[in-house]
mmCIF file of C-alpha atoms and ligand atoms in Angstrom:
data_model
loop_
_atom_site.group_PDB
_atom_site.id
_atom_site.type_symbol
_atom_site.label_atom_id
_atom_site.label_comp_id
_atom_site.label_asym_id
_atom_site.label_seq_id
_atom_site.Cartn_x
_atom_site.Cartn_y
_atom_site.Cartn_z
ATOM 1 C CA MET A 1106 -3.222 -8.012 22.413
ATOM 2 C CA THR A 1107 -4.918 -6.670 19.276
ATOM 3 C CA LYS A 1108 -2.632 -6.368 16.250
ATOM 4 C CA HIS A 1109 -2.994 -3.558 13.734
ATOM 5 C CA LEU A 1110 -1.511 -2.848 10.306
ATOM 6 C CA LEU A 1111 -1.140 0.923 10.094
ATOM 7 C CA SER A 1112 2.253 1.090 8.427
ATOM 8 C CA MET A 1113 4.712 -1.420 6.936
ATOM 9 C CA GLN A 1114 6.755 -0.779 10.053
ATOM 10 C CA ASP A 1115 4.128 -2.720 12.066
ATOM 11 C CA LEU A 1116 5.396 -5.875 10.326
ATOM 12 C CA SER A 1117 8.692 -7.712 10.718
ATOM 13 C CA SER A 1118 10.495 -9.126 7.667
ATOM 14 C CA LYS A 1119 9.225 -12.587 8.674
ATOM 15 C CA GLU A 1120 5.629 -11.384 8.963
ATOM 16 C CA ILE A 1121 5.809 -9.822 5.487
ATOM 17 C CA GLU A 1122 7.058 -13.135 4.121
ATOM 18 C CA ALA A 1123 4.256 -14.978 5.938
ATOM 19 C CA ILE A 1124 1.625 -12.662 4.412
ATOM 20 C CA LEU A 1125 3.104 -13.078 0.912
ATOM 21 C CA ASP A 1126 3.295 -16.874 1.305
ATOM 22 C CA LYS A 1127 -0.320 -17.069 2.524
ATOM 23 C CA ALA A 1128 -1.411 -14.792 -0.344
ATOM 24 C CA ALA A 1129 0.399 -16.992 -2.899
ATOM 25 C CA GLU A 1130 -1.074 -20.163 -1.391
ATOM 26 C CA LEU A 1131 -4.631 -18.787 -1.463
ATOM 27 C CA LYS A 1132 -4.118 -17.451 -5.005
ATOM 28 C CA GLN A 1133 -3.296 -20.994 -6.120
ATOM 29 C CA LYS A 1134 -6.335 -22.368 -4.320
ATOM 30 C CA LEU A 1135 -8.555 -19.832 -6.076
ATOM 31 C CA ARG A 1136 -6.994 -20.727 -9.446
ATOM 32 C CA LYS A 1137 -7.699 -24.423 -8.829
ATOM 33 C CA GLY A 1138 -11.243 -23.671 -7.666
ATOM 34 C CA GLU A 1139 -10.487 -24.958 -4.163
ATOM 35 C CA PRO A 1140 -12.485 -23.364 -1.337
ATOM 36 C CA HIS A 1141 -10.456 -21.475 1.251
ATOM 37 C CA GLU A 1142 -13.072 -20.249 3.693
ATOM 38 C CA LEU A 1143 -10.651 -19.413 6.478
ATOM 39 C CA LEU A 1144 -12.745 -16.524 7.823
ATOM 40 C CA ASN A 1145 -16.122 -18.187 7.973
ATOM 41 C CA GLY A 1146 -18.672 -16.032 9.769
ATOM 42 C CA LYS A 1147 -16.233 -13.102 10.230
ATOM 43 C CA THR A 1148 -17.082 -9.516 9.290
ATOM 44 C CA LEU A 1149 -14.838 -6.687 8.099
ATOM 45 C CA GLY A 1150 -16.048 -3.078 8.513
ATOM 46 C CA MET A 1151 -14.612 -0.819 5.785
ATOM 47 C CA ILE A 1152 -14.562 2.941 6.446
ATOM 48 C CA PHE A 1153 -13.928 5.095 3.370
ATOM 49 C CA ALA A 1154 -13.325 8.841 3.653
ATOM 50 C CA LYS A 1155 -11.909 8.882 0.079
ATOM 51 C CA PRO A 1156 -12.973 7.077 -3.125
ATOM 52 C CA SER A 1157 -11.581 3.666 -4.039
ATOM 53 C CA THR A 1158 -11.879 1.067 -6.777
ATOM 54 C CA ARG A 1159 -9.167 -1.502 -6.014
ATOM 55 C CA THR A 1160 -9.006 -1.354 -2.223
ATOM 56 C CA ARG A 1161 -12.750 -1.546 -1.743
ATOM 57 C CA VAL A 1162 -13.465 -4.253 -4.300
ATOM 58 C CA SER A 1163 -10.424 -6.384 -3.467
ATOM 59 C CA PHE A 1164 -11.141 -6.373 0.286
ATOM 60 C CA GLU A 1165 -14.840 -7.024 -0.214
ATOM 61 C CA THR A 1166 -14.244 -9.863 -2.685
ATOM 62 C CA ALA A 1167 -11.480 -11.310 -0.512
ATOM 63 C CA MET A 1168 -13.845 -11.452 2.473
ATOM 64 C CA THR A 1169 -16.555 -13.162 0.387
ATOM 65 C CA GLN A 1170 -14.108 -15.764 -0.941
ATOM 66 C CA LEU A 1171 -12.790 -16.357 2.589
ATOM 67 C CA GLY A 1172 -16.333 -17.171 3.729
ATOM 68 C CA GLY A 1173 -16.849 -13.886 5.575
ATOM 69 C CA HIS A 1174 -18.604 -10.608 4.891
ATOM 70 C CA ALA A 1175 -17.551 -6.973 4.384
ATOM 71 C CA ILE A 1176 -19.602 -3.840 5.102
ATOM 72 C CA TYR A 1177 -18.872 -0.640 3.147
ATOM 73 C CA LEU A 1178 -19.108 2.388 5.425
ATOM 74 C CA GLY A 1179 -18.819 5.690 3.542
ATOM 75 C CA MET A 1180 -18.328 8.827 5.627
ATOM 76 C CA SER A 1181 -21.869 10.024 4.893
ATOM 77 C CA ASP A 1182 -23.271 6.646 6.037
ATOM 78 C CA LEU A 1183 -21.604 6.877 9.429
ATOM 79 C CA GLN A 1184 -22.329 9.161 12.372
ATOM 80 C CA LEU A 1185 -18.575 9.831 12.188
ATOM 81 C CA GLY A 1186 -19.452 12.119 9.275
ATOM 82 C CA ARG A 1187 -21.772 14.084 11.628
ATOM 83 C CA GLY A 1188 -19.301 14.519 14.438
ATOM 84 C CA GLU A 1189 -19.311 11.256 16.430
ATOM 85 C CA THR A 1190 -15.732 10.856 17.609
ATOM 86 C CA ILE A 1191 -13.237 8.453 16.095
ATOM 87 C CA ALA A 1192 -12.799 6.883 19.544
ATOM 88 C CA ASP A 1193 -16.532 6.221 19.990
ATOM 89 C CA THR A 1194 -16.787 4.885 16.436
ATOM 90 C CA ALA A 1195 -13.912 2.478 17.154
ATOM 91 C CA ARG A 1196 -15.448 1.342 20.448
ATOM 92 C CA THR A 1197 -18.834 0.704 18.813
ATOM 93 C CA LEU A 1198 -17.606 -1.029 15.644
ATOM 94 C CA SER A 1199 -15.359 -3.268 17.779
ATOM 95 C CA ARG A 1200 -18.502 -4.708 19.368
ATOM 96 C CA TYR A 1201 -19.838 -5.859 15.970
ATOM 97 C CA VAL A 1202 -17.064 -6.593 13.497
ATOM 98 C CA ASN A 1203 -13.914 -8.739 13.640
ATOM 99 C CA ALA A 1204 -11.642 -6.174 11.931
ATOM 100 C CA ILE A 1205 -11.835 -2.619 10.594
ATOM 101 C CA MET A 1206 -10.242 -1.422 7.360
ATOM 102 C CA ALA A 1207 -10.089 2.368 7.045
ATOM 103 C CA ARG A 1208 -9.115 4.795 4.275
ATOM 104 C CA LEU A 1209 -8.705 8.212 5.878
ATOM 105 C CA PHE A 1210 -6.957 11.519 5.280
ATOM 106 C CA LYS A 1211 -4.821 12.149 8.376
ATOM 107 C CA HIS A 1212 -2.600 9.288 9.497
ATOM 108 C CA GLU A 1213 -3.122 10.394 13.140
ATOM 109 C CA ASP A 1214 -6.818 9.569 12.701
ATOM 110 C CA ILE A 1215 -6.151 5.908 11.947
ATOM 111 C CA VAL A 1216 -3.733 5.769 14.885
ATOM 112 C CA GLU A 1217 -6.585 7.133 17.040
ATOM 113 C CA LEU A 1218 -9.015 4.579 15.570
ATOM 114 C CA ALA A 1219 -6.602 1.746 16.388
ATOM 115 C CA ARG A 1220 -5.972 3.078 19.883
ATOM 116 C CA HIS A 1221 -9.664 2.681 20.741
ATOM 117 C CA SER A 1222 -10.403 -0.468 18.735
ATOM 118 C CA SER A 1223 -10.344 -3.902 20.313
ATOM 119 C CA VAL A 1224 -10.255 -5.531 16.856
ATOM 120 C CA PRO A 1225 -7.449 -5.254 14.261
ATOM 121 C CA VAL A 1226 -7.358 -2.013 12.243
ATOM 122 C CA ILE A 1227 -5.960 -2.158 8.702
ATOM 123 C CA ASN A 1228 -4.803 0.987 6.911
ATOM 124 C CA GLY A 1229 -6.436 1.134 3.471
ATOM 125 C CA LEU A 1230 -4.503 4.383 2.739
ATOM 126 C CA THR A 1231 -3.851 7.565 4.654
ATOM 127 C CA ASP A 1232 -1.997 10.683 3.522
ATOM 128 C CA ILE A 1233 1.238 9.105 4.795
ATOM 129 C CA HIS A 1234 1.000 5.337 4.286
ATOM 130 C CA HIS A 1235 -0.490 2.646 2.020
ATOM 131 C CA PRO A 1236 0.830 -0.662 3.436
ATOM 132 C CA CYS A 1237 -1.731 -2.946 1.738
ATOM 133 C CA GLN A 1238 -0.574 -1.565 -1.612
ATOM 134 C CA THR A 1239 3.058 -2.369 -0.812
ATOM 135 C CA LEU A 1240 2.192 -5.950 0.174
ATOM 136 C CA GLY A 1241 0.391 -6.468 -3.168
ATOM 137 C CA ASP A 1242 3.379 -4.891 -4.945
ATOM 138 C CA LEU A 1243 5.901 -7.164 -3.218
ATOM 139 C CA LEU A 1244 3.789 -10.178 -4.178
ATOM 140 C CA THR A 1245 3.806 -8.997 -7.809
ATOM 141 C CA ILE A 1246 7.563 -8.348 -7.853
ATOM 142 C CA ARG A 1247 8.273 -11.750 -6.268
ATOM 143 C CA GLU A 1248 6.108 -13.486 -8.896
ATOM 144 C CA HIS A 1249 7.769 -11.686 -11.792
ATOM 145 C CA LYS A 1250 11.364 -11.829 -10.552
ATOM 146 C CA GLY A 1251 11.353 -14.994 -8.422
ATOM 147 C CA LYS A 1252 12.858 -13.109 -5.448
ATOM 148 C CA LEU A 1253 12.910 -9.761 -3.664
ATOM 149 C CA ARG A 1254 16.287 -9.501 -1.941
ATOM 150 C CA GLY A 1255 18.932 -7.606 -3.909
ATOM 151 C CA LEU A 1256 16.564 -6.182 -6.549
ATOM 152 C CA LYS A 1257 16.478 -2.445 -7.278
ATOM 153 C CA LEU A 1258 13.193 -0.523 -7.316
ATOM 154 C CA ALA A 1259 13.201 2.971 -8.827
ATOM 155 C CA TRP A 1260 10.436 5.283 -7.668
ATOM 156 C CA VAL A 1261 9.792 8.178 -10.080
ATOM 157 C CA GLY A 1262 7.517 11.032 -8.993
ATOM 158 C CA ASP A 1263 5.956 12.270 -5.777
ATOM 159 C CA GLY A 1264 7.383 11.235 -2.399
ATOM 160 C CA ASN A 1265 3.854 10.315 -1.304
ATOM 161 C CA ASN A 1266 1.987 7.667 0.741
ATOM 162 C CA VAL A 1267 2.691 4.876 -1.789
ATOM 163 C CA CYS A 1268 6.381 5.843 -1.940
ATOM 164 C CA ASN A 1269 6.610 5.930 1.872
ATOM 165 C CA SER A 1270 5.220 2.420 2.281
ATOM 166 C CA LEU A 1271 7.565 1.144 -0.431
ATOM 167 C CA LEU A 1272 10.563 2.755 1.288
ATOM 168 C CA LEU A 1273 9.696 0.869 4.479
ATOM 169 C CA GLY A 1274 8.573 -2.347 2.763
ATOM 170 C CA CYS A 1275 11.565 -2.641 0.428
ATOM 171 C CA THR A 1276 14.076 -2.048 3.200
ATOM 172 C CA LEU A 1277 12.331 -4.644 5.404
ATOM 173 C CA VAL A 1278 12.707 -7.312 2.702
ATOM 174 C CA GLY A 1279 16.212 -6.443 1.479
ATOM 175 C CA MET A 1280 15.315 -4.595 -1.733
ATOM 176 C CA ASN A 1281 17.253 -1.515 -2.804
ATOM 177 C CA ILE A 1282 15.116 1.544 -3.434
ATOM 178 C CA THR A 1283 16.006 4.808 -5.142
ATOM 179 C CA ALA A 1284 13.347 7.510 -5.187
ATOM 180 C CA ALA A 1285 13.638 10.305 -7.753
ATOM 181 C CA CYS A 1286 11.424 13.215 -6.727
ATOM 182 C CA PRO A 1287 11.446 16.930 -7.585
ATOM 183 C CA ARG A 1288 12.973 19.189 -4.939
ATOM 184 C CA GLY A 1289 10.395 19.865 -2.251
ATOM 185 C CA TYR A 1290 8.453 16.679 -3.061
ATOM 186 C CA GLU A 1291 10.832 14.157 -1.482
ATOM 187 C CA PRO A 1292 9.393 11.670 1.039
ATOM 188 C CA PRO A 1293 9.173 12.923 4.657
ATOM 189 C CA ALA A 1294 12.447 12.879 6.625
ATOM 190 C CA ASP A 1295 11.135 10.565 9.376
ATOM 191 C CA VAL A 1296 10.081 7.900 6.862
ATOM 192 C CA VAL A 1297 13.462 8.083 5.083
ATOM 193 C CA GLU A 1298 15.220 7.870 8.446
ATOM 194 C CA GLN A 1299 13.205 4.752 9.381
ATOM 195 C CA ALA A 1300 13.969 3.158 5.988
ATOM 196 C CA ARG A 1301 17.678 3.914 6.533
ATOM 197 C CA LYS A 1302 17.444 2.200 9.935
ATOM 198 C CA ASN A 1303 15.830 -0.898 8.397
ATOM 199 C CA ALA A 1304 18.285 -1.123 5.504
ATOM 200 C CA PRO A 1305 21.467 -2.430 7.185
ATOM 201 C CA LYS A 1306 19.489 -5.258 8.832
ATOM 202 C CA THR A 1307 18.475 -6.684 5.428
ATOM 203 C CA GLY A 1308 21.347 -5.450 3.239
ATOM 204 C CA ALA A 1309 19.115 -2.943 1.414
ATOM 205 C CA LYS A 1310 20.184 0.483 0.139
ATOM 206 C CA VAL A 1311 18.117 3.681 0.171
ATOM 207 C CA GLU A 1312 18.753 6.684 -2.067
ATOM 208 C CA ILE A 1313 16.737 9.851 -2.529
ATOM 209 C CA VAL A 1314 17.678 11.727 -5.712
ATOM 210 C CA ASN A 1315 16.184 14.360 -8.019
ATOM 211 C CA ASP A 1316 17.145 12.774 -11.346
ATOM 212 C CA PRO A 1317 14.818 10.061 -12.755
ATOM 213 C CA ALA A 1318 17.552 8.766 -15.128
ATOM 214 C CA LYS A 1319 19.827 8.169 -12.151
ATOM 215 C CA ALA A 1320 17.072 6.292 -10.302
ATOM 216 C CA VAL A 1321 16.172 3.948 -13.172
ATOM 217 C CA ALA A 1322 19.778 3.012 -14.072
ATOM 218 C CA GLY A 1323 20.096 -0.705 -13.264
ATOM 219 C CA ALA A 1324 16.505 -0.895 -11.983
ATOM 220 C CA ASP A 1325 14.546 -4.172 -11.947
ATOM 221 C CA VAL A 1326 11.311 -2.337 -11.156
ATOM 222 C CA ILE A 1327 10.154 1.180 -12.083
ATOM 223 C CA TYR A 1328 7.222 2.498 -10.056
ATOM 224 C CA THR A 1329 5.189 5.674 -10.411
ATOM 225 C CA ASP A 1330 1.963 7.185 -9.055
ATOM 226 C CA VAL A 1331 -0.188 10.263 -9.621
ATOM 227 C CA TRP A 1332 1.325 13.706 -9.208
ATOM 228 C CA VAL A 1333 -1.751 14.983 -7.354
ATOM 229 C CA SER A 1334 -2.977 12.654 -4.614
ATOM 230 C CA MET A 1335 -6.491 12.682 -3.169
ATOM 231 C CA GLY A 1336 -6.904 15.802 -1.044
ATOM 232 C CA GLN A 1337 -4.239 17.831 -2.916
ATOM 233 C CA ASP A 1338 -6.400 19.345 -5.659
ATOM 234 C CA ALA A 1339 -5.642 22.921 -4.569
ATOM 235 C CA GLU A 1340 -1.963 22.287 -5.439
ATOM 236 C CA ARG A 1341 -2.684 20.913 -8.915
ATOM 237 C CA GLU A 1342 -1.145 23.681 -11.032
ATOM 238 C CA GLN A 1343 1.971 23.989 -8.915
ATOM 239 C CA ARG A 1344 2.432 20.198 -8.959
ATOM 240 C CA MET A 1345 1.957 19.949 -12.750
ATOM 241 C CA ASN A 1346 4.892 22.332 -13.157
ATOM 242 C CA ALA A 1347 7.055 20.625 -10.529
ATOM 243 C CA PHE A 1348 6.635 17.124 -11.999
ATOM 244 C CA LYS A 1349 7.441 17.983 -15.637
ATOM 245 C CA GLY A 1350 10.372 15.716 -16.480
ATOM 246 C CA TYR A 1351 9.199 12.947 -14.121
ATOM 247 C CA GLN A 1352 7.066 11.095 -16.661
ATOM 248 C CA VAL A 1353 7.628 7.345 -17.031
ATOM 249 C CA ASN A 1354 7.846 7.055 -20.825
ATOM 250 C CA SER A 1355 9.607 4.655 -23.221
ATOM 251 C CA GLN A 1356 12.772 6.745 -23.223
ATOM 252 C CA LEU A 1357 13.081 6.486 -19.424
ATOM 253 C CA VAL A 1358 12.167 2.770 -19.350
ATOM 254 C CA GLY A 1359 14.927 2.207 -21.951
ATOM 255 C CA LYS A 1360 17.520 3.358 -19.393
ATOM 256 C CA ALA A 1361 16.641 0.556 -16.933
ATOM 257 C CA LYS A 1362 17.505 -3.183 -17.160
ATOM 258 C CA PRO A 1363 16.101 -4.790 -20.344
ATOM 259 C CA ASP A 1364 13.752 -7.012 -18.285
ATOM 260 C CA VAL A 1365 12.514 -4.172 -16.031
ATOM 261 C CA ILE A 1366 8.867 -4.315 -14.943
ATOM 262 C CA VAL A 1367 6.813 -1.149 -14.612
ATOM 263 C CA LEU A 1368 4.323 -0.785 -11.760
ATOM 264 C CA HIS A 1369 1.680 1.826 -10.905
ATOM 265 C CA CYS A 1370 -0.664 1.504 -7.925
ATOM 266 C CA LEU A 1371 -3.473 2.972 -10.092
ATOM 267 C CA PRO A 1372 -5.593 4.948 -10.808
ATOM 268 C CA ALA A 1373 -3.252 6.249 -13.556
ATOM 269 C CA HIS A 1374 -3.368 9.590 -15.291
ATOM 270 C CA ARG A 1375 -2.287 8.470 -18.733
ATOM 271 C CA GLY A 1376 -0.177 11.044 -20.530
ATOM 272 C CA LEU A 1377 0.953 12.640 -17.254
ATOM 273 C CA GLU A 1378 2.994 10.425 -14.892
ATOM 274 C CA ILE A 1379 2.941 7.481 -17.338
ATOM 275 C CA THR A 1380 2.416 7.190 -21.102
ATOM 276 C CA ASP A 1381 -0.060 4.822 -22.813
ATOM 277 C CA GLU A 1382 2.907 3.234 -24.556
ATOM 278 C CA VAL A 1383 4.435 2.193 -21.217
ATOM 279 C CA ILE A 1384 1.329 1.248 -19.237
ATOM 280 C CA ASP A 1385 0.038 -0.834 -22.172
ATOM 281 C CA GLY A 1386 3.509 -1.993 -23.223
ATOM 282 C CA PRO A 1387 5.583 -5.156 -22.699
ATOM 283 C CA HIS A 1388 7.220 -4.043 -19.431
ATOM 284 C CA SER A 1389 3.957 -3.210 -17.688
ATOM 285 C CA ALA A 1390 2.808 -5.512 -14.884
ATOM 286 C CA VAL A 1391 0.061 -3.199 -13.622
ATOM 287 C CA TRP A 1392 -2.879 -5.572 -14.140
ATOM 288 C CA ASP A 1393 -1.132 -8.412 -12.305
ATOM 289 C CA GLN A 1394 -0.372 -5.832 -9.645
ATOM 290 C CA ALA A 1395 -4.023 -4.750 -9.399
ATOM 291 C CA GLU A 1396 -5.161 -8.391 -9.193
ATOM 292 C CA ASN A 1397 -2.607 -9.123 -6.492
ATOM 293 C CA ARG A 1398 -4.189 -6.530 -4.229
ATOM 294 C CA MET A 1399 -6.933 -9.088 -3.610
ATOM 295 C CA HIS A 1400 -4.571 -11.988 -2.933
ATOM 296 C CA ALA A 1401 -2.448 -9.846 -0.630
ATOM 297 C CA GLN A 1402 -5.566 -8.654 1.251
ATOM 298 C CA LYS A 1403 -6.364 -12.313 1.921
ATOM 299 C CA GLY A 1404 -2.907 -12.856 3.393
ATOM 300 C CA ILE A 1405 -3.348 -9.753 5.577
ATOM 301 C CA LEU A 1406 -6.872 -10.660 6.706
ATOM 302 C CA VAL A 1407 -6.045 -14.258 7.536
ATOM 303 C CA LEU A 1408 -2.932 -13.321 9.472
ATOM 304 C CA LEU A 1409 -4.591 -10.478 11.394
ATOM 305 C CA MET A 1410 -8.012 -12.028 11.960
ATOM 306 C CA GLY A 1411 -7.125 -15.693 11.992
ATOM 307 C CA VAL A 1412 -3.682 -16.135 13.503
ATOM 308 C CA LYS A 1413 -3.341 -13.110 15.748
ATOM 309 C CA LYS A 1414 -0.268 -14.274 17.606
ATOM 310 C CA SER A 1415 1.914 -14.237 14.510
ATOM 311 C CA LEU A 1416 1.954 -10.446 14.299
ATOM 312 C CA ARG A 1417 3.966 -8.116 16.449
ATOM 313 C CA LYS A 1418 2.158 -5.972 18.992
ATOM 314 C CA PRO A 1419 1.808 -2.289 18.082
ATOM 315 C CA GLU A 1420 4.432 0.084 19.401
ATOM 316 C CA GLY A 1421 1.962 2.653 20.776
ATOM 317 C CA LYS A 1422 2.633 6.396 20.714
ATOM 318 C CA GLY A 1423 4.633 7.622 17.748
ATOM 319 C CA ARG A 1424 3.947 4.490 15.718
ATOM 320 C CA ARG A 1425 3.622 5.265 12.014
HETATM 321 N N1 CP B 1900 -4.274 1.574 -5.607
HETATM 322 C C1 CP B 1900 -5.386 1.824 -4.895
HETATM 323 O O1 CP B 1900 -5.397 1.856 -3.652
HETATM 324 O O2 CP B 1900 -6.488 2.016 -5.671
HETATM 325 P P1 CP B 1900 -7.916 2.527 -5.195
HETATM 326 O O3 CP B 1900 -7.771 3.981 -4.831
HETATM 327 O O4 CP B 1900 -8.796 2.315 -6.389
HETATM 328 O O5 CP B 1900 -8.344 1.718 -3.996
HETATM 329 N N1 NVA B 1901 -1.105 8.621 -3.905
HETATM 330 C C1 NVA B 1901 -2.454 8.290 -4.299
HETATM 331 C C2 NVA B 1901 -2.684 6.825 -4.189
HETATM 332 C C3 NVA B 1901 -4.053 6.356 -4.594
HETATM 333 C C4 NVA B 1901 -4.222 4.884 -4.463
HETATM 334 C C5 NVA B 1901 -3.436 9.077 -3.448
HETATM 335 O O1 NVA B 1901 -3.245 9.169 -2.221
HETATM 336 O O2 NVA B 1901 -4.403 9.605 -4.003
#
């Protein structure tokens, strides 16, 4: 059975730990200059319907360092961009490559891609989920704090794709998460409901609030992202008004624990959701976080392409 990573919910707590452990092990090997060509001769196809710096370069570099190869497939390079169906694209690519990574708009489209693919499909961001980002984030938090369970992450800003994957990821590993979002910009109800179902199994707590100060009180990690995600440009003005008061600045960071770390998935809009003072300041771990995308991708690729049996089979219809 082919395993896919479309949402954090496709992974069990044990599988997340296995990915993080593999990522940490391969990070050490890279540091020591030891080869780790676990995917020799394997190819990753990477479909991008939106721009990317980190996801593209980290996956491509990860594949090279693992002894494999990655092919960048922009929408205008593929017949998909001229109307070939997602299903036919999946069927064809499956005959060439060993896994497909896709960054798409609609989450249903990646579900469709996975449905017709006989090789693993990895979500490199959709409008609803960004699981690879969360895995890199958990690796970063674990490195900085020495553990995950029992920590508090405060999300400040839009209840978007990055927030959704964190809600699922944190509750699967026993981290408490409080999201502070303006009214009307809270994460979708079904994602919150799933996070609330995960939480009792790991001892995590989930809170959705509207007050950033309330979210950051006692926080070990503060996390923010852009106020206008890719594909939302028509809502820019309305969003700029809604998110006033949700900036991560020194005053807000001062309300968290003294050793709080500040994360941002990047790209950042300095002066909007985060100030220069914070992103360049002593609490910021954003560059470690960006680097860890590559190490986490290696953990994901090796587990999905190398040791297929260790991942749960997809749940089919309705899977997020
Ligand atoms: N954080 C992230 O996914 O960055 P890119 O859009 O540059 O890939
Ligand atoms: N929420 C952002 C994340 C970019 C990595 C977006 O979807 O544009």
